mmCIF file with all atom_site columns, C-alpha atoms in Angstrom:
data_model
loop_
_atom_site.group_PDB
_atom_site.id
_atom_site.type_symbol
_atom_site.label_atom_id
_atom_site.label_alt_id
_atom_site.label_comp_id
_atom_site.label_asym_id
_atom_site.label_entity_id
_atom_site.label_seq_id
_atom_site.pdbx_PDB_ins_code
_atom_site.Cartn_x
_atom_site.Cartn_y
_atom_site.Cartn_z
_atom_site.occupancy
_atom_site.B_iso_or_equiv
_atom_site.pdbx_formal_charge
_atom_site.auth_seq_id
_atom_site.auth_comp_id
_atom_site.auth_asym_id
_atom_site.auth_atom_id
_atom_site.pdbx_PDB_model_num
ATOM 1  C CA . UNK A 1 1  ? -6.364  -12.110 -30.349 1.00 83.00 ? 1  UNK A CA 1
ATOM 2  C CA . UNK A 1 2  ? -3.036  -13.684 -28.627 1.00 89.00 ? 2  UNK A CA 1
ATOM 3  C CA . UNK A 1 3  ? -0.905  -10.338 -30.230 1.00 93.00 ? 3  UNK A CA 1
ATOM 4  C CA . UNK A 1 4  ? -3.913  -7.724  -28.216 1.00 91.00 ? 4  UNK A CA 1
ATOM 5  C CA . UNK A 1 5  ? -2.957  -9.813  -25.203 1.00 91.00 ? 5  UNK A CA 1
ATOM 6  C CA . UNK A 1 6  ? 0.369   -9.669  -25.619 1.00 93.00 ? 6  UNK A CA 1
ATOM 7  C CA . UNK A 1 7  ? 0.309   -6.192  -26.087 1.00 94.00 ? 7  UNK A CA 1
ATOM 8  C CA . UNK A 1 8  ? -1.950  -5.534  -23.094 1.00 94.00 ? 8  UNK A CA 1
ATOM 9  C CA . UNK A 1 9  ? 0.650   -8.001  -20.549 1.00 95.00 ? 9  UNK A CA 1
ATOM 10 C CA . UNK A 1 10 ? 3.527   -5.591  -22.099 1.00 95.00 ? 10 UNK A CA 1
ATOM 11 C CA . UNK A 1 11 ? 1.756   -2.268  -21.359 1.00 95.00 ? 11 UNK A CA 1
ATOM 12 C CA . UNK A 1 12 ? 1.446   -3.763  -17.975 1.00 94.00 ? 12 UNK A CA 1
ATOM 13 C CA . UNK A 1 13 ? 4.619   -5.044  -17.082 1.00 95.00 ? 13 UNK A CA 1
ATOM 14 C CA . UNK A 1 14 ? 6.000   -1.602  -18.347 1.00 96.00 ? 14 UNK A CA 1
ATOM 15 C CA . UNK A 1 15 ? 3.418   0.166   -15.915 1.00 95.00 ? 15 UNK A CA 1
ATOM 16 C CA . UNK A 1 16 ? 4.734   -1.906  -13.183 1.00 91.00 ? 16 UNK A CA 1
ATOM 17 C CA . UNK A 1 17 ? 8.170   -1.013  -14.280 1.00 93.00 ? 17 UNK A CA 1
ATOM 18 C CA . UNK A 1 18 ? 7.415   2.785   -13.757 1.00 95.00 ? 18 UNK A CA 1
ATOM 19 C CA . UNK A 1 19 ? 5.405   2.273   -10.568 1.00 90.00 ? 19 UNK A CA 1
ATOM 20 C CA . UNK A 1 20 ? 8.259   0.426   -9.045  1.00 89.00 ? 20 UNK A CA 1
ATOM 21 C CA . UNK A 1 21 ? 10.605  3.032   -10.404 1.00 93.00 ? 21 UNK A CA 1
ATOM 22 C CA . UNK A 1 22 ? 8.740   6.097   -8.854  1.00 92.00 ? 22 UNK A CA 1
ATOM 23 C CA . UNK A 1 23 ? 8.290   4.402   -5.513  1.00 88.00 ? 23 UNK A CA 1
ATOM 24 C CA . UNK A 1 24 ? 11.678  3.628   -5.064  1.00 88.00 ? 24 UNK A CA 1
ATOM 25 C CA . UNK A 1 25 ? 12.659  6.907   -6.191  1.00 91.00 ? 25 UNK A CA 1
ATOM 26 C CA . UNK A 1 26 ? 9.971   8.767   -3.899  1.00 88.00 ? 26 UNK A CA 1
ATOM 27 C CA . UNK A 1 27 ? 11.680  6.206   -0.494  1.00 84.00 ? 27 UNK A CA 1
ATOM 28 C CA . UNK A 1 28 ? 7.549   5.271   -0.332  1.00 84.00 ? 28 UNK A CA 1
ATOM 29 C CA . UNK A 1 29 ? 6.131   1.523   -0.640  1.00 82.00 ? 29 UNK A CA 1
ATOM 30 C CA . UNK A 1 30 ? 2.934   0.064   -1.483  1.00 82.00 ? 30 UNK A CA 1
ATOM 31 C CA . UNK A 1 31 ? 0.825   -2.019  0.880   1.00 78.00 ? 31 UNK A CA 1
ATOM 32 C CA . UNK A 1 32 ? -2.921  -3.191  0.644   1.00 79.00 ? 32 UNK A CA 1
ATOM 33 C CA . UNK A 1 33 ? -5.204  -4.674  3.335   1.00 75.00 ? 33 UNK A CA 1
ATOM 34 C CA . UNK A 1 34 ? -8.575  -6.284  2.249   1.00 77.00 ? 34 UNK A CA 1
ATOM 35 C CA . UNK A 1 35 ? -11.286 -5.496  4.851   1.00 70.00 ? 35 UNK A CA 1
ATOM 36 C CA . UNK A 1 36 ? -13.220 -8.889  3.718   1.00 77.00 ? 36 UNK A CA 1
ATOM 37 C CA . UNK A 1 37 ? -10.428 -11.462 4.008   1.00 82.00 ? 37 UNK A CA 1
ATOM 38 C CA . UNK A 1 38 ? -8.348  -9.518  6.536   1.00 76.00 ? 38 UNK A CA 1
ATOM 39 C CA . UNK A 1 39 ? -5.077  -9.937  3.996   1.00 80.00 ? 39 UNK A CA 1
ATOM 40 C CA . UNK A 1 40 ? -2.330  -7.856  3.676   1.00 77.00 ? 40 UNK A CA 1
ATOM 41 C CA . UNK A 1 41 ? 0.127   -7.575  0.665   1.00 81.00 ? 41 UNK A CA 1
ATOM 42 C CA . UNK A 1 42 ? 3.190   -5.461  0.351   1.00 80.00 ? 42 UNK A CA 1
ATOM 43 C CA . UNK A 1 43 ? 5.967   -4.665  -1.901  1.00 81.00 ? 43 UNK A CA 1
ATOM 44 C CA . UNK A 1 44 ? 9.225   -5.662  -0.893  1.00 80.00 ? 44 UNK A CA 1
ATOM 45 C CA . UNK A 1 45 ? 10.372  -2.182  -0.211  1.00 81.00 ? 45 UNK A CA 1
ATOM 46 C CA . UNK A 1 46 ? 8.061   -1.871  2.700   1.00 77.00 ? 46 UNK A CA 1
ATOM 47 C CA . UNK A 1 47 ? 10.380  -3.916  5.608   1.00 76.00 ? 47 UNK A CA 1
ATOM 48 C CA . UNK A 1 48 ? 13.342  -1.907  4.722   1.00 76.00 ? 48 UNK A CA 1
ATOM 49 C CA . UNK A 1 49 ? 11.943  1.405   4.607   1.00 75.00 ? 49 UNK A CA 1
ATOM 50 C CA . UNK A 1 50 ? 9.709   1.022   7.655   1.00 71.00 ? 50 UNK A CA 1
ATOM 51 C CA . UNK A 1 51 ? 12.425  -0.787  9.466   1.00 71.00 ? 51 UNK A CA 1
ATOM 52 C CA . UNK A 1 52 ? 10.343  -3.597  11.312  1.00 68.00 ? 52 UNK A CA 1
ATOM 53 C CA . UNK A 1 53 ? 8.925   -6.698  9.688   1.00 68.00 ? 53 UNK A CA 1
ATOM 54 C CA . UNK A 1 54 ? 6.500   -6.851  7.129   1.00 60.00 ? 54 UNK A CA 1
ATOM 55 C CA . UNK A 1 55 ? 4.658   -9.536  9.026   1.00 64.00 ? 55 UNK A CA 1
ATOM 56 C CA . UNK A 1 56 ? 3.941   -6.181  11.171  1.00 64.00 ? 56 UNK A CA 1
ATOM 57 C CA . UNK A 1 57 ? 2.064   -4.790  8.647   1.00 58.00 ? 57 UNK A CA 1
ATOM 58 C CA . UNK A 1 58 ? -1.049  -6.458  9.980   1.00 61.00 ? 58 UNK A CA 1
ATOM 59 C CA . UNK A 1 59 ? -0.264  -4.423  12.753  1.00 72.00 ? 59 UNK A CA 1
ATOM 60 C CA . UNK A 1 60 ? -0.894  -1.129  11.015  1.00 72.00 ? 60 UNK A CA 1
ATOM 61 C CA . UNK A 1 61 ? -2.840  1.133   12.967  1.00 77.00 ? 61 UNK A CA 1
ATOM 62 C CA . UNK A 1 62 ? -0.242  0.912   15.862  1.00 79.00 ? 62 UNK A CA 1
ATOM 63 C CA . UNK A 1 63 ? 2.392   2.340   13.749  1.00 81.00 ? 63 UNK A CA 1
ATOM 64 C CA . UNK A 1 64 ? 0.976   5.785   12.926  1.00 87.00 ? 64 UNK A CA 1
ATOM 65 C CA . UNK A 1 65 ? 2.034   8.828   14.273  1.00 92.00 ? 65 UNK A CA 1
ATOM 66 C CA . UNK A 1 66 ? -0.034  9.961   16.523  1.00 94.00 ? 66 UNK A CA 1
ATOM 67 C CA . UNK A 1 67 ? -0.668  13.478  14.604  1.00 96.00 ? 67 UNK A CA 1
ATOM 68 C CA . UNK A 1 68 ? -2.430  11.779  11.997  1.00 96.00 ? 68 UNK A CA 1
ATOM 69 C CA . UNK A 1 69 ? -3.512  8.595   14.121  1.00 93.00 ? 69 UNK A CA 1
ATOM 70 C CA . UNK A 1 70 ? -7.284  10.212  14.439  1.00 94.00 ? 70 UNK A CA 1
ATOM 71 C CA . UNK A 1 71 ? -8.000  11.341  11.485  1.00 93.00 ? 71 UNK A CA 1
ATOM 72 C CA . UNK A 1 72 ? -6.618  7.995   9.927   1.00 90.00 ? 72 UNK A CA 1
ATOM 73 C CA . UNK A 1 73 ? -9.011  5.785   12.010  1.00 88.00 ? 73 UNK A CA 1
ATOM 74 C CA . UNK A 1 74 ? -11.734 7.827   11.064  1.00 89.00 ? 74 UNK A CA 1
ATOM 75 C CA . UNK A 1 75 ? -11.100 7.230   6.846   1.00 88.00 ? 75 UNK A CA 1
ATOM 76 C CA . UNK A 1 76 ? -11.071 3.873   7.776   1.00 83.00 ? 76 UNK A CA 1
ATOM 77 C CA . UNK A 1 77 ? -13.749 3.132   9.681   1.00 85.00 ? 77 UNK A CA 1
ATOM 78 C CA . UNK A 1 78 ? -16.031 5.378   7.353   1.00 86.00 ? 78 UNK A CA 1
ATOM 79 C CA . UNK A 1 79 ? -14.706 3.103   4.419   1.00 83.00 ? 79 UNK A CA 1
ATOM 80 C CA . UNK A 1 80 ? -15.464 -0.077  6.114   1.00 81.00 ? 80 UNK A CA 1
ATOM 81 C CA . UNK A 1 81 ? -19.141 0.836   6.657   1.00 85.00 ? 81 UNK A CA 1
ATOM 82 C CA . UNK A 1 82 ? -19.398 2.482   3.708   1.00 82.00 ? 82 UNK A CA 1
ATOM 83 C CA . UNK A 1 83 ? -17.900 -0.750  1.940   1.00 69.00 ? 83 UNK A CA 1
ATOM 84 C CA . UNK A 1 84 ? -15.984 1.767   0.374   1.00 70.00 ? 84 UNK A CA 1
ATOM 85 C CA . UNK A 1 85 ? -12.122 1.476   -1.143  1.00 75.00 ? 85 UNK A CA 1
ATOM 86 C CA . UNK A 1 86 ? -9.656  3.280   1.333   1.00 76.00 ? 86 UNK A CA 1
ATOM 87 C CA . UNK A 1 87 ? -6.676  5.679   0.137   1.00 78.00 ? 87 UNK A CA 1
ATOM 88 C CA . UNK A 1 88 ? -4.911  7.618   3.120   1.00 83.00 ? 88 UNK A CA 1
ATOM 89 C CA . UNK A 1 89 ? -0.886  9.092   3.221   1.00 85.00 ? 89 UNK A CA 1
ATOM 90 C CA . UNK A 1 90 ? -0.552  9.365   6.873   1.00 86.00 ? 90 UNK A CA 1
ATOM 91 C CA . UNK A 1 91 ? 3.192   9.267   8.097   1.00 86.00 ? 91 UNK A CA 1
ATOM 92 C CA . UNK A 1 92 ? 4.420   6.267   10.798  1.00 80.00 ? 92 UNK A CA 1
ATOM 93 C CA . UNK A 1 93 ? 6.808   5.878   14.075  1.00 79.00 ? 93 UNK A CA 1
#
């Protein structure tokens, strides 16, 4: 039904809306990398707050502090062979 669709695009836009809101208010940014394709994506709040180019991002493991560098690597690679999806907070140079 084109009004259920509508509906569900609405519900996400507003989602979006809040997600965008609560990052920006929290100074934090999103970013993704997919293990298969080797693709990165980012929000646009990323280059600013990290303060070096997004095109960096591919870069990733390089920019973590080294307090947390470790234990990140490790969630990683266990997600990789486990095929599994990766979450991590770890804090950056």
């Amino acid at each position: 039904d084109i009004d259920d669709a509508r509906r569900a695009a609405d519900r996400l836009q507003a989602s979006e809306r809040r997600r965008s809101i609560a990052l920006t208010a929290g100074r934090m940014a999103a970013w993704e990398y997919d293990v298969v394709s080797g693709e990165n994506s980012w929000d646009e709040r990323l280059p600013n707050l990290i303060r070096w180019p997004a095109s960096a991002a591919a870069d990733w493991l390089r920019t973590i502090d080294p307090r947390d560098k470790a234990r990140v690597e490790q969630e990683f690679a266990d997600a990789i062979a486990g095929k599994s999806a990766y979450a991590s907070e770890f804090r950056i140079v």
